[in-house]
PDB file of N, CA and C in Angstrom:
ATOM      1  N   UNK Y 778       0.841  -1.173   0.000  1.00 87.00           N
ATOM      2  CA  UNK Y 778       0.000   0.000   0.000  1.00 87.00           C
ATOM      3  C   UNK Y 778       0.888   1.239   0.000  1.00 87.00           C
ATOM      4  N   UNK Y 779       0.580   2.158  -0.887  1.00 93.00           N
ATOM      5  CA  UNK Y 779       1.319   3.415  -0.946  1.00 93.00           C
ATOM      6  C   UNK Y 779       0.579   4.449  -0.100  1.00 93.00           C
ATOM      7  N   UNK Y 780       1.266   4.979   0.906  1.00 93.00           N
ATOM      8  CA  UNK Y 780       0.665   5.954   1.810  1.00 93.00           C
ATOM      9  C   UNK Y 780       1.341   7.302   1.592  1.00 93.00           C
ATOM     10  N   UNK Y 781       0.533   8.331   1.391  1.00 93.00           N
ATOM     11  CA  UNK Y 781       1.039   9.671   1.143  1.00 93.00           C
ATOM     12  C   UNK Y 781       0.301  10.681   2.010  1.00 93.00           C
ATOM     13  N   UNK Y 782       0.951  11.809   2.225  1.00 93.00           N
ATOM     14  CA  UNK Y 782       0.316  12.953   2.870  1.00 93.00           C
ATOM     15  C   UNK Y 782       0.355  14.095   1.872  1.00 93.00           C
ATOM     16  N   UNK Y 783      -0.793  14.728   1.664  1.00 93.00           N
ATOM     17  CA  UNK Y 783      -0.874  15.866   0.750  1.00 93.00           C
ATOM     18  C   UNK Y 783      -1.533  17.032   1.479  1.00 93.00           C
ATOM     19  N   UNK Y 784      -1.357  18.212   0.944  1.00 91.00           N
ATOM     20  CA  UNK Y 784      -2.029  19.396   1.486  1.00 91.00           C
ATOM     21  C   UNK Y 784      -2.940  19.916   0.387  1.00 91.00           C
ATOM     22  N   UNK Y 785      -4.244  19.952   0.681  1.00 87.00           N
ATOM     23  CA  UNK Y 785      -5.238  20.410  -0.278  1.00 87.00           C
ATOM     24  C   UNK Y 785      -6.074  21.484   0.418  1.00 87.00           C
ATOM     25  N   UNK Y 786      -6.097  22.677  -0.142  1.00 84.00           N
ATOM     26  CA  UNK Y 786      -6.847  23.796   0.452  1.00 84.00           C
ATOM     27  C   UNK Y 786      -6.492  24.002   1.927  1.00 84.00           C
ATOM     28  N   UNK Y 787      -5.203  23.975   2.243  1.00 85.00           N
ATOM     29  CA  UNK Y 787      -4.692  24.170   3.602  1.00 85.00           C
ATOM     30  C   UNK Y 787      -5.126  23.098   4.595  1.00 85.00           C
ATOM     31  N   UNK Y 788      -5.507  21.937   4.102  1.00 87.00           N
ATOM     32  CA  UNK Y 788      -5.895  20.810   4.945  1.00 87.00           C
ATOM     33  C   UNK Y 788      -4.985  19.639   4.604  1.00 87.00           C
ATOM     34  N   UNK Y 789      -4.434  18.984   5.635  1.00 90.00           N
ATOM     35  CA  UNK Y 789      -3.630  17.793   5.414  1.00 90.00           C
ATOM     36  C   UNK Y 789      -4.546  16.625   5.082  1.00 90.00           C
ATOM     37  N   UNK Y 790      -4.172  15.868   4.071  1.00 93.00           N
ATOM     38  CA  UNK Y 790      -4.971  14.730   3.632  1.00 93.00           C
ATOM     39  C   UNK Y 790      -4.092  13.484   3.667  1.00 93.00           C
ATOM     40  N   UNK Y 791      -4.578  12.432   4.321  1.00 93.00           N
ATOM     41  CA  UNK Y 791      -3.890  11.142   4.363  1.00 93.00           C
ATOM     42  C   UNK Y 791      -4.457  10.298   3.233  1.00 93.00           C
ATOM     43  N   UNK Y 792      -3.569   9.847   2.336  1.00 93.00           N
ATOM     44  CA  UNK Y 792      -3.984   9.146   1.125  1.00 93.00           C
ATOM     45  C   UNK Y 792      -3.357   7.756   1.107  1.00 93.00           C
ATOM     46  N   UNK Y 793      -4.179   6.744   0.852  1.00 93.00           N
ATOM     47  CA  UNK Y 793      -3.701   5.365   0.728  1.00 93.00           C
ATOM     48  C   UNK Y 793      -4.077   4.853  -0.656  1.00 93.00           C
ATOM     49  N   UNK Y 794      -3.071   4.456  -1.419  1.00 93.00           N
ATOM     50  CA  UNK Y 794      -3.276   3.972  -2.787  1.00 93.00           C
ATOM     51  C   UNK Y 794      -4.128   4.941  -3.607  1.00 93.00           C
ATOM     52  N   UNK Y 795      -3.859   6.236  -3.450  1.00 94.00           N
ATOM     53  CA  UNK Y 795      -4.534   7.247  -4.248  1.00 94.00           C
ATOM     54  C   UNK Y 795      -5.917   7.650  -3.745  1.00 94.00           C
ATOM     55  N   UNK Y 796      -6.375   7.068  -2.637  1.00 92.00           N
ATOM     56  CA  UNK Y 796      -7.715   7.355  -2.125  1.00 92.00           C
ATOM     57  C   UNK Y 796      -7.613   8.107  -0.800  1.00 92.00           C
ATOM     58  N   UNK Y 797      -8.185   9.305  -0.709  1.00 91.00           N
ATOM     59  CA  UNK Y 797      -8.154  10.029   0.564  1.00 91.00           C
ATOM     60  C   UNK Y 797      -8.833   9.229   1.667  1.00 91.00           C
ATOM     61  N   UNK Y 798      -8.172   9.168   2.828  1.00 91.00           N
ATOM     62  CA  UNK Y 798      -8.684   8.399   3.962  1.00 91.00           C
ATOM     63  C   UNK Y 798      -9.141   9.296   5.105  1.00 91.00           C
ATOM     64  N   UNK Y 799      -8.420  10.372   5.353  1.00 90.00           N
ATOM     65  CA  UNK Y 799      -8.711  11.278   6.465  1.00 90.00           C
ATOM     66  C   UNK Y 799      -8.170  12.655   6.152  1.00 90.00           C
ATOM     67  N   UNK Y 800      -8.711  13.628   6.892  1.00 90.00           N
ATOM     68  CA  UNK Y 800      -8.221  14.998   6.790  1.00 90.00           C
ATOM     69  C   UNK Y 800      -7.905  15.515   8.186  1.00 90.00           C
ATOM     70  N   UNK Y 801      -6.934  16.458   8.244  1.00 88.00           N
ATOM     71  CA  UNK Y 801      -6.566  17.073   9.518  1.00 88.00           C
ATOM     72  C   UNK Y 801      -6.119  18.496   9.243  1.00 88.00           C
ATOM     73  N   UNK Y 802      -6.578  19.489   9.940  1.00 82.00           N
ATOM     74  CA  UNK Y 802      -7.482  19.378  11.084  1.00 82.00           C
ATOM     75  C   UNK Y 802      -8.884  18.982  10.646  1.00 82.00           C
ATOM     76  N   UNK Y 803      -9.672  18.550  11.620  1.00 76.00           N
ATOM     77  CA  UNK Y 803     -11.031  18.095  11.330  1.00 76.00           C
ATOM     78  C   UNK Y 803     -11.825  19.204  10.656  1.00 76.00           C
ATOM     79  N   UNK Y 804     -12.584  18.845   9.646  1.00 76.00           N
ATOM     80  CA  UNK Y 804     -13.379  19.841   8.929  1.00 76.00           C
ATOM     81  C   UNK Y 804     -14.561  20.321   9.770  1.00 76.00           C
ATOM     82  N   UNK Y 805     -15.059  21.480   9.436  1.00 74.00           N
ATOM     83  CA  UNK Y 805     -16.210  22.009  10.160  1.00 74.00           C
ATOM     84  C   UNK Y 805     -17.445  22.077   9.278  1.00 74.00           C
ATOM     85  N   UNK Y 806     -17.327  21.639   8.071  1.00 72.00           N
ATOM     86  CA  UNK Y 806     -18.478  21.706   7.172  1.00 72.00           C
ATOM     87  C   UNK Y 806     -18.477  20.545   6.203  1.00 72.00           C
ATOM     88  N   UNK Y 807     -19.209  20.722   5.132  1.00 74.00           N
ATOM     89  CA  UNK Y 807     -19.297  19.685   4.123  1.00 74.00           C
ATOM     90  C   UNK Y 807     -20.035  18.458   4.627  1.00 74.00           C
ATOM     91  N   UNK Y 808     -19.781  17.331   3.995  1.00 79.00           N
ATOM     92  CA  UNK Y 808     -20.503  16.108   4.355  1.00 79.00           C
ATOM     93  C   UNK Y 808     -20.044  15.513   5.677  1.00 79.00           C
ATOM     94  N   UNK Y 809     -18.902  15.932   6.203  1.00 78.00           N
ATOM     95  CA  UNK Y 809     -18.395  15.358   7.456  1.00 78.00           C
ATOM     96  C   UNK Y 809     -19.400  15.505   8.592  1.00 78.00           C
ATOM     97  N   UNK Y 810     -20.025  16.661   8.696  1.00 75.00           N
ATOM     98  CA  UNK Y 810     -20.989  16.881   9.771  1.00 75.00           C
ATOM     99  C   UNK Y 810     -22.181  15.935   9.695  1.00 75.00           C
ATOM    100  N   UNK Y 811     -22.502  15.466   8.502  1.00 80.00           N
ATOM    101  CA  UNK Y 811     -23.618  14.532   8.336  1.00 80.00           C
ATOM    102  C   UNK Y 811     -23.239  13.112   8.754  1.00 80.00           C
ATOM    103  N   UNK Y 812     -21.965  12.866   8.973  1.00 84.00           N
ATOM    104  CA  UNK Y 812     -21.513  11.533   9.384  1.00 84.00           C
ATOM    105  C   UNK Y 812     -21.546  11.364  10.901  1.00 84.00           C
ATOM    106  N   UNK Y 813     -21.841  12.430  11.621  1.00 87.00           N
ATOM    107  CA  UNK Y 813     -21.866  12.391  13.080  1.00 87.00           C
ATOM    108  C   UNK Y 813     -23.315  12.469  13.542  1.00 87.00           C
ATOM    109  N   UNK Y 814     -23.766  11.505  14.364  1.00 88.00           N
ATOM    110  CA  UNK Y 814     -25.161  11.537  14.836  1.00 88.00           C
ATOM    111  C   UNK Y 814     -25.447  12.806  15.627  1.00 88.00           C
ATOM    112  N   UNK Y 815     -26.623  13.335  15.458  1.00 88.00           N
ATOM    113  CA  UNK Y 815     -26.983  14.585  16.115  1.00 88.00           C
ATOM    114  C   UNK Y 815     -27.504  14.405  17.537  1.00 88.00           C
ATOM    115  N   UNK Y 816     -28.049  13.241  17.849  1.00 91.00           N
ATOM    116  CA  UNK Y 816     -28.614  13.021  19.179  1.00 91.00           C
ATOM    117  C   UNK Y 816     -28.213  11.630  19.676  1.00 91.00           C
ATOM    118  N   UNK Y 817     -26.918  11.401  19.746  1.00 91.00           N
ATOM    119  CA  UNK Y 817     -26.391  10.083  20.098  1.00 91.00           C
ATOM    120  C   UNK Y 817     -26.456   9.883  21.609  1.00 91.00           C
ATOM    121  N   UNK Y 818     -27.035   8.771  22.047  1.00 92.00           N
ATOM    122  CA  UNK Y 818     -27.191   8.491  23.478  1.00 92.00           C
ATOM    123  C   UNK Y 818     -26.210   7.425  23.979  1.00 92.00           C
ATOM    124  N   UNK Y 819     -25.470   6.796  23.067  1.00 92.00           N
ATOM    125  CA  UNK Y 819     -24.556   5.733  23.460  1.00 92.00           C
ATOM    126  C   UNK Y 819     -23.323   6.248  24.187  1.00 92.00           C
ATOM    127  N   UNK Y 820     -22.588   5.314  24.750  1.00 95.00           N
ATOM    128  CA  UNK Y 820     -21.361   5.661  25.462  1.00 95.00           C
ATOM    129  C   UNK Y 820     -20.129   5.027  24.815  1.00 95.00           C
ATOM    130  N   UNK Y 821     -20.347   4.005  24.008  1.00 97.00           N
ATOM    131  CA  UNK Y 821     -19.259   3.262  23.368  1.00 97.00           C
ATOM    132  C   UNK Y 821     -19.415   3.319  21.854  1.00 97.00           C
ATOM    133  N   UNK Y 822     -18.274   3.437  21.172  1.00 97.00           N
ATOM    134  CA  UNK Y 822     -18.266   3.485  19.715  1.00 97.00           C
ATOM    135  C   UNK Y 822     -17.153   2.586  19.200  1.00 97.00           C
ATOM    136  N   UNK Y 823     -17.449   1.823  18.160  1.00 98.00           N
ATOM    137  CA  UNK Y 823     -16.460   1.022  17.455  1.00 98.00           C
ATOM    138  C   UNK Y 823     -16.322   1.596  16.056  1.00 98.00           C
ATOM    139  N   UNK Y 824     -15.109   2.003  15.712  1.00 97.00           N
ATOM    140  CA  UNK Y 824     -14.831   2.532  14.375  1.00 97.00           C
ATOM    141  C   UNK Y 824     -14.013   1.489  13.631  1.00 97.00           C
ATOM    142  N   UNK Y 825     -14.522   1.030  12.516  1.00 97.00           N
ATOM    143  CA  UNK Y 825     -13.797   0.090  11.670  1.00 97.00           C
ATOM    144  C   UNK Y 825     -13.188   0.882  10.520  1.00 97.00           C
ATOM    145  N   UNK Y 826     -11.871   1.013  10.564  1.00 96.00           N
ATOM    146  CA  UNK Y 826     -11.161   1.820   9.577  1.00 96.00           C
ATOM    147  C   UNK Y 826     -10.842   3.192  10.148  1.00 96.00           C
ATOM    148  N   UNK Y 827      -9.825   3.262  10.986  1.00 96.00           N
ATOM    149  CA  UNK Y 827      -9.461   4.488  11.700  1.00 96.00           C
ATOM    150  C   UNK Y 827      -8.811   5.514  10.782  1.00 96.00           C
ATOM    151  N   UNK Y 828      -7.892   5.066   9.941  1.00 94.00           N
ATOM    152  CA  UNK Y 828      -7.092   5.955   9.085  1.00 94.00           C
ATOM    153  C   UNK Y 828      -6.482   7.068   9.933  1.00 94.00           C
ATOM    154  N   UNK Y 829      -6.734   8.328   9.606  1.00 94.00           N
ATOM    155  CA  UNK Y 829      -6.147   9.446  10.348  1.00 94.00           C
ATOM    156  C   UNK Y 829      -6.959   9.922  11.533  1.00 94.00           C
ATOM    157  N   UNK Y 830      -8.113   9.309  11.780  1.00 95.00           N
ATOM    158  CA  UNK Y 830      -8.895   9.630  12.966  1.00 95.00           C
ATOM    159  C   UNK Y 830      -9.910  10.745  12.814  1.00 95.00           C
ATOM    160  N   UNK Y 831     -10.261  11.119  11.592  1.00 93.00           N
ATOM    161  CA  UNK Y 831     -11.188  12.226  11.390  1.00 93.00           C
ATOM    162  C   UNK Y 831     -12.528  11.989  12.092  1.00 93.00           C
ATOM    163  N   UNK Y 832     -13.115  10.825  11.900  1.00 93.00           N
ATOM    164  CA  UNK Y 832     -14.417  10.535  12.502  1.00 93.00           C
ATOM    165  C   UNK Y 832     -14.311  10.507  14.025  1.00 93.00           C
ATOM    166  N   UNK Y 833     -13.256   9.916  14.557  1.00 96.00           N
ATOM    167  CA  UNK Y 833     -13.077   9.881  16.014  1.00 96.00           C
ATOM    168  C   UNK Y 833     -12.989  11.294  16.576  1.00 96.00           C
ATOM    169  N   UNK Y 834     -12.239  12.160  15.920  1.00 94.00           N
ATOM    170  CA  UNK Y 834     -12.124  13.547  16.385  1.00 94.00           C
ATOM    171  C   UNK Y 834     -13.476  14.248  16.390  1.00 94.00           C
ATOM    172  N   UNK Y 835     -14.207  14.104  15.304  1.00 93.00           N
ATOM    173  CA  UNK Y 835     -15.511  14.764  15.200  1.00 93.00           C
ATOM    174  C   UNK Y 835     -16.479  14.239  16.255  1.00 93.00           C
ATOM    175  N   UNK Y 836     -16.462  12.925  16.485  1.00 94.00           N
ATOM    176  CA  UNK Y 836     -17.323  12.355  17.525  1.00 94.00           C
ATOM    177  C   UNK Y 836     -16.969  12.917  18.898  1.00 94.00           C
ATOM    178  N   UNK Y 837     -15.673  12.967  19.196  1.00 95.00           N
ATOM    179  CA  UNK Y 837     -15.248  13.434  20.520  1.00 95.00           C
ATOM    180  C   UNK Y 837     -15.462  14.936  20.713  1.00 95.00           C
ATOM    181  N   UNK Y 838     -15.441  15.692  19.629  1.00 92.00           N
ATOM    182  CA  UNK Y 838     -15.754  17.119  19.744  1.00 92.00           C
ATOM    183  C   UNK Y 838     -17.206  17.306  20.193  1.00 92.00           C
ATOM    184  N   UNK Y 839     -18.084  16.479  19.666  1.00 93.00           N
ATOM    185  CA  UNK Y 839     -19.514  16.603  19.988  1.00 93.00           C
ATOM    186  C   UNK Y 839     -19.881  15.834  21.256  1.00 93.00           C
ATOM    187  N   UNK Y 840     -19.232  14.692  21.484  1.00 96.00           N
ATOM    188  CA  UNK Y 840     -19.533  13.821  22.625  1.00 96.00           C
ATOM    189  C   UNK Y 840     -18.223  13.461  23.337  1.00 96.00           C
ATOM    190  N   UNK Y 841     -17.679  14.352  24.140  1.00 96.00           N
ATOM    191  CA  UNK Y 841     -16.336  14.165  24.707  1.00 96.00           C
ATOM    192  C   UNK Y 841     -16.191  12.985  25.678  1.00 96.00           C
ATOM    193  N   UNK Y 842     -17.281  12.436  26.175  1.00 96.00           N
ATOM    194  CA  UNK Y 842     -17.191  11.332  27.132  1.00 96.00           C
ATOM    195  C   UNK Y 842     -17.250   9.952  26.490  1.00 96.00           C
ATOM    196  N   UNK Y 843     -17.290   9.900  25.174  1.00 97.00           N
ATOM    197  CA  UNK Y 843     -17.366   8.601  24.496  1.00 97.00           C
ATOM    198  C   UNK Y 843     -16.129   7.749  24.765  1.00 97.00           C
ATOM    199  N   UNK Y 844     -16.340   6.463  24.806  1.00 98.00           N
ATOM    200  CA  UNK Y 844     -15.243   5.497  24.819  1.00 98.00           C
ATOM    201  C   UNK Y 844     -15.185   4.934  23.397  1.00 98.00           C
ATOM    202  N   UNK Y 845     -14.056   5.159  22.730  1.00 98.00           N
ATOM    203  CA  UNK Y 845     -13.929   4.743  21.333  1.00 98.00           C
ATOM    204  C   UNK Y 845     -12.852   3.683  21.194  1.00 98.00           C
ATOM    205  N   UNK Y 846     -13.194   2.624  20.480  1.00 98.00           N
ATOM    206  CA  UNK Y 846     -12.213   1.634  20.033  1.00 98.00           C
ATOM    207  C   UNK Y 846     -12.159   1.763  18.519  1.00 98.00           C
ATOM    208  N   UNK Y 847     -10.961   1.952  17.996  1.00 98.00           N
ATOM    209  CA  UNK Y 847     -10.763   2.053  16.559  1.00 98.00           C
ATOM    210  C   UNK Y 847      -9.977   0.859  16.053  1.00 98.00           C
ATOM    211  N   UNK Y 848     -10.475   0.233  15.016  1.00 98.00           N
ATOM    212  CA  UNK Y 848      -9.827  -0.938  14.429  1.00 98.00           C
ATOM    213  C   UNK Y 848      -9.377  -0.592  13.018  1.00 98.00           C
ATOM    214  N   UNK Y 849      -8.123  -0.877  12.731  1.00 97.00           N
ATOM    215  CA  UNK Y 849      -7.598  -0.672  11.381  1.00 97.00           C
ATOM    216  C   UNK Y 849      -6.648  -1.820  11.074  1.00 97.00           C
ATOM    217  N   UNK Y 850      -6.662  -2.303   9.866  1.00 97.00           N
ATOM    218  CA  UNK Y 850      -5.826  -3.450   9.516  1.00 97.00           C
ATOM    219  C   UNK Y 850      -4.460  -3.060   8.956  1.00 97.00           C
ATOM    220  N   UNK Y 851      -4.140  -1.765   8.973  1.00 95.00           N
ATOM    221  CA  UNK Y 851      -2.899  -1.338   8.346  1.00 95.00           C
ATOM    222  C   UNK Y 851      -2.027  -0.552   9.327  1.00 95.00           C
ATOM    223  N   UNK Y 852      -1.028  -1.205   9.880  1.00 97.00           N
ATOM    224  CA  UNK Y 852      -0.124  -0.562  10.839  1.00 97.00           C
ATOM    225  C   UNK Y 852       0.628   0.602  10.207  1.00 97.00           C
ATOM    226  N   UNK Y 853       1.004   0.459   8.945  1.00 95.00           N
ATOM    227  CA  UNK Y 853       1.731   1.527   8.251  1.00 95.00           C
ATOM    228  C   UNK Y 853       0.884   2.796   8.155  1.00 95.00           C
ATOM    229  N   UNK Y 854      -0.390   2.638   7.871  1.00 95.00           N
ATOM    230  CA  UNK Y 854      -1.303   3.775   7.799  1.00 95.00           C
ATOM    231  C   UNK Y 854      -1.462   4.425   9.174  1.00 95.00           C
ATOM    232  N   UNK Y 855      -1.597   3.619  10.204  1.00 97.00           N
ATOM    233  CA  UNK Y 855      -1.718   4.138  11.572  1.00 97.00           C
ATOM    234  C   UNK Y 855      -0.436   4.880  11.965  1.00 97.00           C
ATOM    235  N   UNK Y 856       0.721   4.321  11.618  1.00 96.00           N
ATOM    236  CA  UNK Y 856       1.997   4.993  11.918  1.00 96.00           C
ATOM    237  C   UNK Y 856       2.074   6.360  11.229  1.00 96.00           C
ATOM    238  N   UNK Y 857       1.664   6.408   9.967  1.00 95.00           N
ATOM    239  CA  UNK Y 857       1.669   7.686   9.235  1.00 95.00           C
ATOM    240  C   UNK Y 857       0.723   8.682   9.900  1.00 95.00           C
ATOM    241  N   UNK Y 858      -0.422   8.212  10.363  1.00 95.00           N
ATOM    242  CA  UNK Y 858      -1.378   9.094  11.047  1.00 95.00           C
ATOM    243  C   UNK Y 858      -0.829   9.560  12.392  1.00 95.00           C
ATOM    244  N   UNK Y 859      -0.115   8.697  13.087  1.00 96.00           N
ATOM    245  CA  UNK Y 859       0.512   9.090  14.360  1.00 96.00           C
ATOM    246  C   UNK Y 859       1.550  10.190  14.109  1.00 96.00           C
ATOM    247  N   UNK Y 860       2.333  10.028  13.051  1.00 95.00           N
ATOM    248  CA  UNK Y 860       3.411  10.967  12.746  1.00 95.00           C
ATOM    249  C   UNK Y 860       2.917  12.294  12.166  1.00 95.00           C
ATOM    250  N   UNK Y 861       1.846  12.255  11.380  1.00 92.00           N
ATOM    251  CA  UNK Y 861       1.443  13.442  10.622  1.00 92.00           C
ATOM    252  C   UNK Y 861       0.080  14.026  10.989  1.00 92.00           C
ATOM    253  N   UNK Y 862      -0.749  13.264  11.682  1.00 93.00           N
ATOM    254  CA  UNK Y 862      -2.114  13.698  11.961  1.00 93.00           C
ATOM    255  C   UNK Y 862      -2.440  13.722  13.451  1.00 93.00           C
ATOM    256  N   UNK Y 863      -1.427  13.566  14.286  1.00 94.00           N
ATOM    257  CA  UNK Y 863      -1.592  13.595  15.744  1.00 94.00           C
ATOM    258  C   UNK Y 863      -2.626  12.581  16.225  1.00 94.00           C
ATOM    259  N   UNK Y 864      -2.634  11.412  15.584  1.00 96.00           N
ATOM    260  CA  UNK Y 864      -3.590  10.369  15.939  1.00 96.00           C
ATOM    261  C   UNK Y 864      -3.451   9.949  17.402  1.00 96.00           C
ATOM    262  N   UNK Y 865      -2.229   9.961  17.925  1.00 95.00           N
ATOM    263  CA  UNK Y 865      -1.997   9.560  19.308  1.00 95.00           C
ATOM    264  C   UNK Y 865      -2.618  10.484  20.334  1.00 95.00           C
ATOM    265  N   UNK Y 866      -3.019  11.684  19.929  1.00 95.00           N
ATOM    266  CA  UNK Y 866      -3.649  12.633  20.857  1.00 95.00           C
ATOM    267  C   UNK Y 866      -5.144  12.381  21.038  1.00 95.00           C
ATOM    268  N   UNK Y 867      -5.708  11.515  20.210  1.00 97.00           N
ATOM    269  CA  UNK Y 867      -7.137  11.226  20.283  1.00 97.00           C
ATOM    270  C   UNK Y 867      -7.387  10.205  21.388  1.00 97.00           C
ATOM    271  N   UNK Y 868      -8.393  10.451  22.187  1.00 97.00           N
ATOM    272  CA  UNK Y 868      -8.790   9.528  23.259  1.00 97.00           C
ATOM    273  C   UNK Y 868      -9.496   8.333  22.623  1.00 97.00           C
ATOM    274  N   UNK Y 869      -8.674   7.347  22.196  1.00 98.00           N
ATOM    275  CA  UNK Y 869      -9.209   6.191  21.484  1.00 98.00           C
ATOM    276  C   UNK Y 869      -8.225   5.039  21.620  1.00 98.00           C
ATOM    277  N   UNK Y 870      -8.738   3.862  21.890  1.00 98.00           N
ATOM    278  CA  UNK Y 870      -7.914   2.655  21.895  1.00 98.00           C
ATOM    279  C   UNK Y 870      -7.856   2.149  20.454  1.00 98.00           C
ATOM    280  N   UNK Y 871      -6.638   1.910  19.965  1.00 98.00           N
ATOM    281  CA  UNK Y 871      -6.474   1.448  18.583  1.00 98.00           C
ATOM    282  C   UNK Y 871      -6.050  -0.012  18.578  1.00 98.00           C
ATOM    283  N   UNK Y 872      -6.757  -0.794  17.792  1.00 98.00           N
ATOM    284  CA  UNK Y 872      -6.442  -2.211  17.590  1.00 98.00           C
ATOM    285  C   UNK Y 872      -6.057  -2.412  16.129  1.00 98.00           C
ATOM    286  N   UNK Y 873      -4.943  -3.092  15.910  1.00 98.00           N
ATOM    287  CA  UNK Y 873      -4.545  -3.436  14.542  1.00 98.00           C
ATOM    288  C   UNK Y 873      -5.094  -4.824  14.253  1.00 98.00           C
ATOM    289  N   UNK Y 874      -6.110  -4.860  13.403  1.00 98.00           N
ATOM    290  CA  UNK Y 874      -6.775  -6.126  13.081  1.00 98.00           C
ATOM    291  C   UNK Y 874      -7.698  -5.909  11.892  1.00 98.00           C
ATOM    292  N   UNK Y 875      -8.081  -6.999  11.264  1.00 97.00           N
ATOM    293  CA  UNK Y 875      -9.125  -6.959  10.253  1.00 97.00           C
ATOM    294  C   UNK Y 875     -10.452  -6.695  10.969  1.00 97.00           C
ATOM    295  N   UNK Y 876     -11.249  -5.783  10.457  1.00 96.00           N
ATOM    296  CA  UNK Y 876     -12.501  -5.417  11.105  1.00 96.00           C
ATOM    297  C   UNK Y 876     -13.453  -6.582  11.302  1.00 96.00           C
ATOM    298  N   UNK Y 877     -13.638  -7.423  10.272  1.00 96.00           N
ATOM    299  CA  UNK Y 877     -14.537  -8.571  10.387  1.00 96.00           C
ATOM    300  C   UNK Y 877     -14.054  -9.541  11.461  1.00 96.00           C
ATOM    301  N   UNK Y 878     -12.754  -9.818  11.455  1.00 97.00           N
ATOM    302  CA  UNK Y 878     -12.176 -10.720  12.441  1.00 97.00           C
ATOM    303  C   UNK Y 878     -12.326 -10.160  13.851  1.00 97.00           C
ATOM    304  N   UNK Y 879     -12.098  -8.876  13.998  1.00 97.00           N
ATOM    305  CA  UNK Y 879     -12.214  -8.236  15.313  1.00 97.00           C
ATOM    306  C   UNK Y 879     -13.646  -8.352  15.852  1.00 97.00           C
ATOM    307  N   UNK Y 880     -14.610  -8.029  15.003  1.00 97.00           N
ATOM    308  CA  UNK Y 880     -16.005  -8.079  15.441  1.00 97.00           C
ATOM    309  C   UNK Y 880     -16.407  -9.510  15.802  1.00 97.00           C
ATOM    310  N   UNK Y 881     -15.993 -10.477  15.024  1.00 97.00           N
ATOM    311  CA  UNK Y 881     -16.340 -11.872  15.313  1.00 97.00           C
ATOM    312  C   UNK Y 881     -15.714 -12.358  16.621  1.00 97.00           C
ATOM    313  N   UNK Y 882     -14.541 -11.798  16.972  1.00 96.00           N
ATOM    314  CA  UNK Y 882     -13.817 -12.286  18.150  1.00 96.00           C
ATOM    315  C   UNK Y 882     -14.209 -11.571  19.437  1.00 96.00           C
ATOM    316  N   UNK Y 883     -15.016 -10.530  19.351  1.00 89.00           N
ATOM    317  CA  UNK Y 883     -15.382  -9.785  20.562  1.00 89.00           C
ATOM    318  C   UNK Y 883     -16.818 -10.004  20.954  1.00 89.00           C
TER     319      UNK Y 883
END
């Protein structure tokens, strides 16, 4: 997998095999806001496909007490996000695993 970081319109973009995976800093508009529930009552969230952590950041901005587990099958992508997108600053437990396998085993 080819992992790249690009800057588009003053936003860092994490790209894997030519496909944007995450943006940093977290966007404040566009379709991203529609990906976050408006009246979420849960306390736990499982994210399959962490990439740079955009969804986790947006969730925690709106619901700071959430407990998030993020699963991603690509350590190289997670390392790039740690180095370039401050992924380690997000309050989230990260598991390196295939999402289907992780869900079946928990």
